[in-house]
Short mmCIF file of C-alpha atoms in Angstrom, two decimals:
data_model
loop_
_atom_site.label_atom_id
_atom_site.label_comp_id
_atom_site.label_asym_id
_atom_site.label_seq_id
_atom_site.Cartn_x
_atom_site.Cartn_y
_atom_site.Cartn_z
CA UNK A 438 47.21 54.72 20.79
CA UNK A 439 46.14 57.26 18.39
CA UNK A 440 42.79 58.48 17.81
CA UNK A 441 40.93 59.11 14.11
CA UNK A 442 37.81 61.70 14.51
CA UNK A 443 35.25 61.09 12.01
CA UNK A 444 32.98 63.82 10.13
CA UNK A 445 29.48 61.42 10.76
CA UNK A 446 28.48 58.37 11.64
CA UNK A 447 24.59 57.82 10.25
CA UNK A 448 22.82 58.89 12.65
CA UNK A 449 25.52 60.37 14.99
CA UNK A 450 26.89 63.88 15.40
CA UNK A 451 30.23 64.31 14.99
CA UNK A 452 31.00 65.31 18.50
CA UNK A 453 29.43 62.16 19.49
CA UNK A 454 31.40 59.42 17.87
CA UNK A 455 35.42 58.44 17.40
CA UNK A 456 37.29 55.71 15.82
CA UNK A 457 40.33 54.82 18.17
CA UNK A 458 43.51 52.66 16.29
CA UNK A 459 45.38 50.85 18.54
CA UNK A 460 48.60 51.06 17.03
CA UNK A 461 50.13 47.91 18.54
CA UNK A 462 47.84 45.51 16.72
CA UNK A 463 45.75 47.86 14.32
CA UNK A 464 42.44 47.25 15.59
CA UNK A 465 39.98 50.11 15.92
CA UNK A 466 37.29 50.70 18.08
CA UNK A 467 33.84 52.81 17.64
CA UNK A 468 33.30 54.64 20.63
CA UNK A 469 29.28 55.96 20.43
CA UNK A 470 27.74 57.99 23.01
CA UNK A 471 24.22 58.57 21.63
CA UNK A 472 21.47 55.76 22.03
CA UNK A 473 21.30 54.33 18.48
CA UNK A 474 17.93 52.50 19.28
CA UNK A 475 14.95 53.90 21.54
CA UNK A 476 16.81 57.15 21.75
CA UNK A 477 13.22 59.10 20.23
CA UNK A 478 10.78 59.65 23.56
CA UNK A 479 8.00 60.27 21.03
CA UNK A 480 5.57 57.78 20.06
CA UNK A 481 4.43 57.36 16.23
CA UNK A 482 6.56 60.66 15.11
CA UNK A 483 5.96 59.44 11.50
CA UNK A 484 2.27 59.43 12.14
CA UNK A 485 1.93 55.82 10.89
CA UNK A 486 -1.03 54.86 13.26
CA UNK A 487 -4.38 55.65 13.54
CA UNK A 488 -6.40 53.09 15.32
CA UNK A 489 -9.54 55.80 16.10
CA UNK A 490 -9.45 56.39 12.65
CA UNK A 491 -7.68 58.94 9.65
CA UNK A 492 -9.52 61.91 10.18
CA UNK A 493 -11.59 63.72 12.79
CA UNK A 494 -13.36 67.24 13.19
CA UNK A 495 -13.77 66.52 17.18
CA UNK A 496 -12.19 68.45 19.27
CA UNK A 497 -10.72 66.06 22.35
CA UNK A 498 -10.18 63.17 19.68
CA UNK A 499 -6.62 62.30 18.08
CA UNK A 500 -5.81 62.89 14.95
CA UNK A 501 -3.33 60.18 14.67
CA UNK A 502 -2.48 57.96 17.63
CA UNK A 503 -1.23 60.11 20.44
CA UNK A 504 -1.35 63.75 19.06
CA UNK A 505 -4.54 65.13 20.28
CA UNK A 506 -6.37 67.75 19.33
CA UNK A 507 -7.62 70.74 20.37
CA UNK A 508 -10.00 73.30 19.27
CA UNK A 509 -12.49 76.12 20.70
CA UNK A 510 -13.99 79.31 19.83
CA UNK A 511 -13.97 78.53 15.77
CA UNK A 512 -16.55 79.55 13.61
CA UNK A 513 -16.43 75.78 11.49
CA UNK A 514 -14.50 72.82 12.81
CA UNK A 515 -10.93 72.58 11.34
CA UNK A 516 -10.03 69.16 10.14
CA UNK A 517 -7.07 67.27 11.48
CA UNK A 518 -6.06 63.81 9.37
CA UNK A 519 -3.52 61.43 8.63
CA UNK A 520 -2.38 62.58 5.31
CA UNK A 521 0.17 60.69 2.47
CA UNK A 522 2.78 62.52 1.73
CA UNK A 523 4.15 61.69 -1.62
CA UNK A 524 7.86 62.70 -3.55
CA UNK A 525 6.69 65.91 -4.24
CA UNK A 526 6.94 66.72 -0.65
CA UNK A 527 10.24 67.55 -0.83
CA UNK A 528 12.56 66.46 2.74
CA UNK A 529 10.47 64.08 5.24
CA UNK A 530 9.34 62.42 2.10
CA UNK A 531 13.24 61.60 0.81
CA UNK A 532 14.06 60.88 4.50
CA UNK A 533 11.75 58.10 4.80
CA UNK A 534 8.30 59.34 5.99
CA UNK A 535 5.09 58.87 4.45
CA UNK A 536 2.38 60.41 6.47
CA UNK A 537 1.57 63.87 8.42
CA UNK A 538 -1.04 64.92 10.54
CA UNK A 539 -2.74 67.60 8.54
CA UNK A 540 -4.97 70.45 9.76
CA UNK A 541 -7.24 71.81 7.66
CA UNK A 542 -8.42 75.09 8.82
CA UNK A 543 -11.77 75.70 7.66
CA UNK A 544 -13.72 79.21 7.66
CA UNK A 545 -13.07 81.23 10.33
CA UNK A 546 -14.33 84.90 8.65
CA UNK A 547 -15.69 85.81 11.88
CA UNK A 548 -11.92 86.65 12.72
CA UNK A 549 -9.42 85.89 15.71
CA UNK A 550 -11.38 86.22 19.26
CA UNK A 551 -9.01 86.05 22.06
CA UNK A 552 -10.18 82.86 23.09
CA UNK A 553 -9.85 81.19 19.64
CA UNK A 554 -7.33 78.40 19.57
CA UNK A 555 -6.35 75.19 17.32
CA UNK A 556 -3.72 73.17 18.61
CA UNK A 557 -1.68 69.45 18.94
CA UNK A 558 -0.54 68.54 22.14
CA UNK A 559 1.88 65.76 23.15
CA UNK A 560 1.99 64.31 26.24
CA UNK A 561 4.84 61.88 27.93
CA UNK A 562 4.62 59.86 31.04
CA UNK A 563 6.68 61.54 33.73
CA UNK A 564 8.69 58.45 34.61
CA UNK A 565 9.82 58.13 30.74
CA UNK A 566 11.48 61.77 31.29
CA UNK A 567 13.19 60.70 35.04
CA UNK A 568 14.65 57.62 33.16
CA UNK A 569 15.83 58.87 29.94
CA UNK A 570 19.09 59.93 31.01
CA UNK A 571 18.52 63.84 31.14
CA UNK A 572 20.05 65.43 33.75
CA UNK A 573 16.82 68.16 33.87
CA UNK A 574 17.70 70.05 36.69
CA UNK A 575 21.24 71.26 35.13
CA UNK A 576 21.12 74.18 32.49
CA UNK A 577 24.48 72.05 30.71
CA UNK A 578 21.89 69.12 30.35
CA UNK A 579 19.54 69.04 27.04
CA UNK A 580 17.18 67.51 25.33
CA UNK A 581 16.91 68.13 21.20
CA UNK A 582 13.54 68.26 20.36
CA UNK A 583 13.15 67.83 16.39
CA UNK A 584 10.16 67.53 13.28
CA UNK A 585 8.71 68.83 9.52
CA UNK A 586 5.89 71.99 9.46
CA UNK A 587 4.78 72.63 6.20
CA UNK A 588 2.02 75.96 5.99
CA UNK A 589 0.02 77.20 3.39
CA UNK A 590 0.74 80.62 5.13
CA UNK A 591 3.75 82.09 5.31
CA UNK A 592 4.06 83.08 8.75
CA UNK A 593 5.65 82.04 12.14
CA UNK A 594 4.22 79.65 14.63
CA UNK A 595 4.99 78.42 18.32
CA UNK A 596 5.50 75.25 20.46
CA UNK A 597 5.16 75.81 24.21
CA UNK A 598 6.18 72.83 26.40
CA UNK A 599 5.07 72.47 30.41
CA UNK A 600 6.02 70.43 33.20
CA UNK A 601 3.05 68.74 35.11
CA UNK A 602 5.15 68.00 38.77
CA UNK A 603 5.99 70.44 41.25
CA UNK A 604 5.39 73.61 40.53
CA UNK A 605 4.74 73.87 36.94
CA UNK A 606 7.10 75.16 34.51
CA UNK A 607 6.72 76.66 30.52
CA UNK A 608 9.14 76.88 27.80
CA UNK A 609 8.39 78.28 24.69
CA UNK A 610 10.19 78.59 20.98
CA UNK A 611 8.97 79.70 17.57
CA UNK A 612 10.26 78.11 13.94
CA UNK A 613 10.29 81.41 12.56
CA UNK A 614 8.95 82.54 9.45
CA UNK A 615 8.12 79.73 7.27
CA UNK A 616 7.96 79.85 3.78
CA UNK A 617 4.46 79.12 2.14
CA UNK A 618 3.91 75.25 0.98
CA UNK A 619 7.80 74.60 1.86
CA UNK A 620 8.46 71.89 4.27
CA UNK A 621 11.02 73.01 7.45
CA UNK A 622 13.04 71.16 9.44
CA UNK A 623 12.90 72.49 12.88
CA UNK A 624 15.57 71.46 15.67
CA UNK A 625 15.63 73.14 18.92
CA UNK A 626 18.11 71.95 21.68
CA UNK A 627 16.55 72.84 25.24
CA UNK A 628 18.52 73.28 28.50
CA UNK A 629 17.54 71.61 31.68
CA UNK A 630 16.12 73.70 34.87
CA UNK A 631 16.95 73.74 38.63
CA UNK A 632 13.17 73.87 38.94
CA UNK A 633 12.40 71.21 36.99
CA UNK A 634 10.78 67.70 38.30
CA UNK A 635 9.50 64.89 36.86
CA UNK A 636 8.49 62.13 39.53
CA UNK A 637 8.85 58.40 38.60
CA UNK A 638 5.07 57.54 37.61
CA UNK A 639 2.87 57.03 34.84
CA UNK A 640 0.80 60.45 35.20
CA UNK A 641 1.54 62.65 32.55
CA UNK A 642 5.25 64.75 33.23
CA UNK A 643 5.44 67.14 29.52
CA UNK A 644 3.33 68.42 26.97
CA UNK A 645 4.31 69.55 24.15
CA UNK A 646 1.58 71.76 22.29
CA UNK A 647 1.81 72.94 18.36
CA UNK A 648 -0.01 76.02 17.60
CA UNK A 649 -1.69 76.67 14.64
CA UNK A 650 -3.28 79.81 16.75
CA UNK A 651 -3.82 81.24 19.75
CA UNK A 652 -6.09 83.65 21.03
CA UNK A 653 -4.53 87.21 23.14
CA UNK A 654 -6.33 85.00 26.49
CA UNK A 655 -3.42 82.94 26.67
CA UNK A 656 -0.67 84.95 25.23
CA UNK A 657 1.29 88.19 26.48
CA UNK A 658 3.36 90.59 24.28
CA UNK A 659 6.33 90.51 27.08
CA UNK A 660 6.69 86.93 27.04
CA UNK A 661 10.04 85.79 26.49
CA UNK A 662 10.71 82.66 24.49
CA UNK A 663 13.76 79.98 24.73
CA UNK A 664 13.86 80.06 28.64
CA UNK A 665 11.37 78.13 31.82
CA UNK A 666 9.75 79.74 33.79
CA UNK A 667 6.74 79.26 36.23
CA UNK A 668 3.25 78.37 34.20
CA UNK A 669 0.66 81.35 34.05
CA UNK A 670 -1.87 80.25 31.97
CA UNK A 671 -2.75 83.93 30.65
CA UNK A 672 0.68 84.41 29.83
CA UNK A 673 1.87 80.75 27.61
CA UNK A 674 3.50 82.67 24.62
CA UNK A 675 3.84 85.38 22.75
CA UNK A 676 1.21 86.68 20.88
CA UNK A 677 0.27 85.09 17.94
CA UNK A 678 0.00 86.41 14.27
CA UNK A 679 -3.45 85.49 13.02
CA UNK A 680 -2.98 85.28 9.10
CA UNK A 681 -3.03 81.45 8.82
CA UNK A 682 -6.32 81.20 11.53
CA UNK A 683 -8.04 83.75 9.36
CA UNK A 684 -7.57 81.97 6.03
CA UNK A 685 -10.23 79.94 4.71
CA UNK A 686 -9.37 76.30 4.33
CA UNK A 687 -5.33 76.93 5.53
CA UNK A 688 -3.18 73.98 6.30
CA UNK A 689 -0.77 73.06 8.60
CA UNK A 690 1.32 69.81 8.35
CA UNK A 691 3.71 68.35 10.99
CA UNK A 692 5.45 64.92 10.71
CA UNK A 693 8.98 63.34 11.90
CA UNK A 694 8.66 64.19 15.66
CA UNK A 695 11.74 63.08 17.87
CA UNK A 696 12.60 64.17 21.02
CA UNK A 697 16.31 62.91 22.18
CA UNK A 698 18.46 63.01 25.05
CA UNK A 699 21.57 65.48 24.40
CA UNK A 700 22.67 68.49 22.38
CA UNK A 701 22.45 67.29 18.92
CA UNK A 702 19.63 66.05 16.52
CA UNK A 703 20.09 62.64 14.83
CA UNK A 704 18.51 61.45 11.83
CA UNK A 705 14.65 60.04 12.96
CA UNK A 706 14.21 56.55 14.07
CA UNK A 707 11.83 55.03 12.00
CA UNK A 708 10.39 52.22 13.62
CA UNK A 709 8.17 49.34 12.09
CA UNK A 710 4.58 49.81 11.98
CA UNK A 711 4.65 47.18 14.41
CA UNK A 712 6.28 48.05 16.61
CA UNK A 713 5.03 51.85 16.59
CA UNK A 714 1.32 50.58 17.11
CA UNK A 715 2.45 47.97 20.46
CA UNK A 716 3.80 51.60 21.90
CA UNK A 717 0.84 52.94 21.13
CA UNK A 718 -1.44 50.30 22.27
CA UNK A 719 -0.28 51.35 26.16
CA UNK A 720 -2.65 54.35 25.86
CA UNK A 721 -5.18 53.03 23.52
CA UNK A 722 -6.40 49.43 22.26
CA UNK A 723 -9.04 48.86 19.29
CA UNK A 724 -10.17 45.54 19.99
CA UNK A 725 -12.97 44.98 17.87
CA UNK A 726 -14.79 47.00 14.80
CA UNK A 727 -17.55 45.80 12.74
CA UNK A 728 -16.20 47.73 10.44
CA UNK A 729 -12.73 46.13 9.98
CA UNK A 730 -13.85 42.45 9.78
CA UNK A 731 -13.63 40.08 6.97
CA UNK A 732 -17.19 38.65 7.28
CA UNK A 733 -20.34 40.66 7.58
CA UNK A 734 -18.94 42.80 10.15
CA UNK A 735 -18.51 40.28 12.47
CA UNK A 736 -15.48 40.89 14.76
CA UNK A 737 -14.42 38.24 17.48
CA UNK A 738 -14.81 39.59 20.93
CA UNK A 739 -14.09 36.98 23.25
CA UNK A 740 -15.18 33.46 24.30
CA UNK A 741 -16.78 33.06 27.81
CA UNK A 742 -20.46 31.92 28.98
CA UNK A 743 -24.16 32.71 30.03
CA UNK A 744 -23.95 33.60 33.60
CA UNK A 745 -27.76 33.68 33.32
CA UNK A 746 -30.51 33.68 30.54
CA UNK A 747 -29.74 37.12 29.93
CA UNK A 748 -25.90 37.89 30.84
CA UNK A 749 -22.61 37.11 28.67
CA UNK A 750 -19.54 37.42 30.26
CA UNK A 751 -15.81 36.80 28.80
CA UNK A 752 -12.56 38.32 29.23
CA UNK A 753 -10.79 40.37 27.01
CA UNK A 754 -6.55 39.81 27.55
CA UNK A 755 -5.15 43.21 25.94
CA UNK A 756 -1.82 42.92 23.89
CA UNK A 757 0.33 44.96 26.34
CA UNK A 758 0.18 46.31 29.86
CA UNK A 759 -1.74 49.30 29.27
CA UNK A 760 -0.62 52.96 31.47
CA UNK A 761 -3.36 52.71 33.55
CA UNK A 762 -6.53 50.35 34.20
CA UNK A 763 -8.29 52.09 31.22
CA UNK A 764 -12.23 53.17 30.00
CA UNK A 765 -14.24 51.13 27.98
CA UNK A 766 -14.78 53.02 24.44
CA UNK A 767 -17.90 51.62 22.68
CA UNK A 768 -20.58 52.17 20.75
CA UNK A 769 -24.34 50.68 21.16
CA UNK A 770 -27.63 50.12 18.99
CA UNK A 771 -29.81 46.91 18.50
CA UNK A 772 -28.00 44.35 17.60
CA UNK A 773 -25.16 45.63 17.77
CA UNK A 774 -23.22 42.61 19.06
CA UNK A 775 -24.32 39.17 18.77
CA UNK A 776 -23.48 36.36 21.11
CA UNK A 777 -23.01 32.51 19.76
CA UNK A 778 -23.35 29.22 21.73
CA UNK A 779 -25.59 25.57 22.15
CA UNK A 780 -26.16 25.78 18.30
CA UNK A 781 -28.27 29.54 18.47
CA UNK A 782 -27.71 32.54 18.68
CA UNK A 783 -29.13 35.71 19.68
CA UNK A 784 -28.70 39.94 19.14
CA UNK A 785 -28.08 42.42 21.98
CA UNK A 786 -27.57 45.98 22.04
CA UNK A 787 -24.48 47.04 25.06
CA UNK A 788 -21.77 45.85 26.39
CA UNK A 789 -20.34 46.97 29.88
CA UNK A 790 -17.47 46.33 32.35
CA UNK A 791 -17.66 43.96 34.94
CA UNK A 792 -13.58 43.80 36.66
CA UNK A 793 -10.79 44.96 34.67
CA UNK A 794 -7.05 45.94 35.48
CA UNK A 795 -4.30 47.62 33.24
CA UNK A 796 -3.92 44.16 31.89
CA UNK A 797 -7.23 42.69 30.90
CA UNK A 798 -10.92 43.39 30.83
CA UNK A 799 -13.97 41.03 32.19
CA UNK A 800 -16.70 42.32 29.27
CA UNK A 801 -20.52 41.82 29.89
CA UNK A 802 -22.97 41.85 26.81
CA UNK A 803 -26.26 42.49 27.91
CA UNK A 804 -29.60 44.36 27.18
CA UNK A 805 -32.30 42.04 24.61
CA UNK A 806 -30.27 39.06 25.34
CA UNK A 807 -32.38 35.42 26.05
CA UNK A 808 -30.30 32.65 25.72
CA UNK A 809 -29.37 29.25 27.93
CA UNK A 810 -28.16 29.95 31.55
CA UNK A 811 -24.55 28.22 31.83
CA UNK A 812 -24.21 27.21 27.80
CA UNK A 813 -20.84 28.58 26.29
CA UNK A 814 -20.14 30.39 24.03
CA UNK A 815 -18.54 33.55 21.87
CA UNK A 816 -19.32 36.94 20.92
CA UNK A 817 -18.75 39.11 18.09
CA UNK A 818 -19.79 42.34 16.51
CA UNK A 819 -22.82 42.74 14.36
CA UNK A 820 -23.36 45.65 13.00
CA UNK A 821 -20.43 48.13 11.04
CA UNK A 822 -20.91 50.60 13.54
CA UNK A 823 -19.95 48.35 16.80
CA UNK A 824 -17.00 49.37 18.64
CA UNK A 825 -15.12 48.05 21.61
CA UNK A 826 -11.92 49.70 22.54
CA UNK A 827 -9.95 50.72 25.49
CA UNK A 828 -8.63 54.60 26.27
CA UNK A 829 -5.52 54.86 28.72
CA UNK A 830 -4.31 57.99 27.31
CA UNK A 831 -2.57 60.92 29.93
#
């Protein structure tokens, strides 16, 4: 038997892939090492989902679904939003994406304080690192972490990553100087560490965190990048050049996150919307918004019954087995939700928990409610404000 190496396979390195002939009877046979399907750890890369909504000046929210953000010390709120990218963005755009997360600085003209910081984090489930196939406690084991930054400023940036078992371990790398308004593909391969762990839960295991800036709190002018070491949180990176943080109204873009087991990137995989937002929906479900519905913002809640004159109760089945048994997100007013059965109908203003699991959720809607002991019935929203969604996130 002979053997044919091939330049690429889409989506395959080189070094990955070969085409064996079997010379007796001509056949040939692909041999692939890499994943070719749920090889990217990261969760809506492309930024196609954003069930809390596309933009957000709240530090603590996300700007898409699961990038959070994170802000403190700034002199105006920065804005962070699912932006569409168009052809003129020149790379992620021709390689298939169409969205970013965008931060939009804002004023800070009372300068860089050390504890001044804007940031994305990341986070994965521990056992989704133990299972992936890395060996992370050899330094000949990697992981290829790869994505798109496009800044208004030209200037370099940093992405720190930390462990969250054992003893706690940082890694940090820069993407260099970037070139103003000029998206940059940035790959970095990352060795595995004998003091590395990742138990086999659903508590969080790495963070990755983008910096747009951080304050001299966090930072240390020693600190050397491209290597672990034990966490110190005054010590996280190097320090940072302020030039984007101090420019009014800068942006920062990021899209096309992938994070792979092995030495080499490979092109993104795009995954439907679909199936990006049932991934998502682990860590965070929007099950009903006045807002979204068809008919006077009336969104179904659930069916169920009057366990007295003044108490709804139904259950609430989510679409997938969430992380954990998660919070209920909601918001209340009068009338915000409105509860149907027995031909009437009547207003009320909360809605609680009564038993819930990672699974489904027993709802009660309560407070100004008078209708029939024991009658059936359903409930919806009322009002475009009324919210009831479920938060799982690490």
């Amino acid at each position: 038997m002979s053997e044919i190496k091939v330049n690429s396979i889409k989506g395959v390195s080189a070094t990955s892939a070969a085409i064996s002939i079997n010379n007796s009877d001509g056949t040939c046979t692909a041999n692939i090492t890499n994943n070719l399907s749920n090889r990217n750890l990261i969760i809506n890369g492309a930024m196609q989902v954003a069930q809390r909504g596309t933009s957000t000046t709240t530090s603590g929210d996300f700007g898409v679904d699961r990038f959070l953000v994170l802000f403190s010390g700034t002199d105006e709120a920065p804005t962070f939003a699912q932006h569409a990218l168009t052809s003129s963005d020149t790379g992620p755009y021709a390689a298939g994406f169409r969205n970013s997360l965008h931060i939009t600085n804002g004023d800070q003209s009372g300068g860089a304080g050390t504890n001044d910081y804007i940031a994305v984090d990341y986070r994965l489930e521990a056992q989704d690192i133990a299972n992936s196939g890395w060996d992370y406690t050899s330094s000949s084991s990697f992981i290829t972490f790869s994505y798109w930054i496009k800044s208004s400023v030209p200037q370099n940036f940093y992405v720190t990553l930390k462990t969250d078992h054992g003893t706690d371990q940082n890694y940090a790398f820069e993407t260099g100087s970037l070139t103003q308004d000029t998206w940059t593909k940035i790959t970095k391969t990352i060795p595995g560490n004998s003091n590395l762990q990742f138990d086999n839960n659903n508590t969080e295991g790495l963070r990755f965190r983008f910096l747009a800036f951080r304050g001299t709190d966090k930072t240390s002018s020693s600190y050397t990048l491209n290597t672990w070491g034990a966490y110190s949180s005054s010590a996280r990176m190097p320090d940072n050049t302020p030039t984007w943080y101090t420019t009014n109204d800068a942006t920062l873009e990021i899209t096309g996150v992938q994070l792979e087991v092995g030495s080499v990137a490979t092109d993104f995989e795009h995954r439907s919307f679909g199936q990006e937002l049932a991934l998502c929906q682990r860590y965070y479900y929007e099950h009903a918004n006045g807002n979204n519905a068809q008919n006077n913002n009336r969104a179904a809640i659930c069916s169920g019954g009057m366990y007295n004159s003044s108490n709804f109760f139904g259950v609430i089945q989510f679409p997938v087995k969430m992380r954990a048994r998660p919070s209920l997100v909601k918001t209340t007013g009068t009338d915000y939700y409105r509860v149907y059965g027995a031909n009437v109908s009547d207003g009320c203003n909360d809605v609680s928990s009564q038993n819930w699991s990672d699974q489904a959720f027993a709802v009660n809607l309560y407070d100004s409610l008078s209708l029939t002991q024991g009658s059936g019935g359903w409930a919806e929203t009322n009002n475009a404000s009324a919210l009831i969604a479920f938060n799982s996130e690490l």
